[in-house]
Amino acid sequence: MTEEERHAIEHECARLISLYANLNDAARWQDVAQLYTPTGRMARPTAPDDWITGRAAILEAFLSRPSRTTRHVCSNVVIDVTDARHATGESTMLLFTGPDKPPLVGYFLDRFERTDEGWRFAERRGGLTF
């Protein structure tokens, strides 16, 4: 793999992290679910050991949440390319949920796969730092 190919993968995976935050904040749940592989799984930062598996289940989990206004700020994104079809990533997340609640600081640990649809989350595990 060339350095240019590695940088392109890093860029695409980092973009996926930002896109996820933007779509989540816009309550575009169908689009969020499509960012996962068909068998992808996620664990929310508030429940890091409670896995939700598959696009349909992920979509249902988002649809079943009470409506709220959020703003996710993601930073410290580091992507490690395993090979041309796989990568891992780590990022820091700051979540604002309104003026009456303190912001939450957490992280995501991600596994990415290149699919026919492009790069997708194979696994997205969140956690809270404080």
C-alpha angles and dihedrals in degrees: 000000000000124000088246092054091048091051091049091054091047090051094049093049093046089049089053090056092052093044090052091054093047095047091045091053090048090052090237093151098167090054092047091053090050089061088072128077111253089262096034121135137209139193118196120232089246091054107027094168096046104091122200111198130202133019094268093052092045091051091048091050091055094044092051094056120100113257115264141158114246141170119199118198114194125194144149089054113180120178122193115197113218097180140321092295104032138055140158130216145188127201140170120236131201113192124198116191102172144304095289097055128065116242118261123228118207146132144237128222109200140190115199131198130191109232135174085270092053130256114349139173112264089179134004117184120181131194138179123240094184 
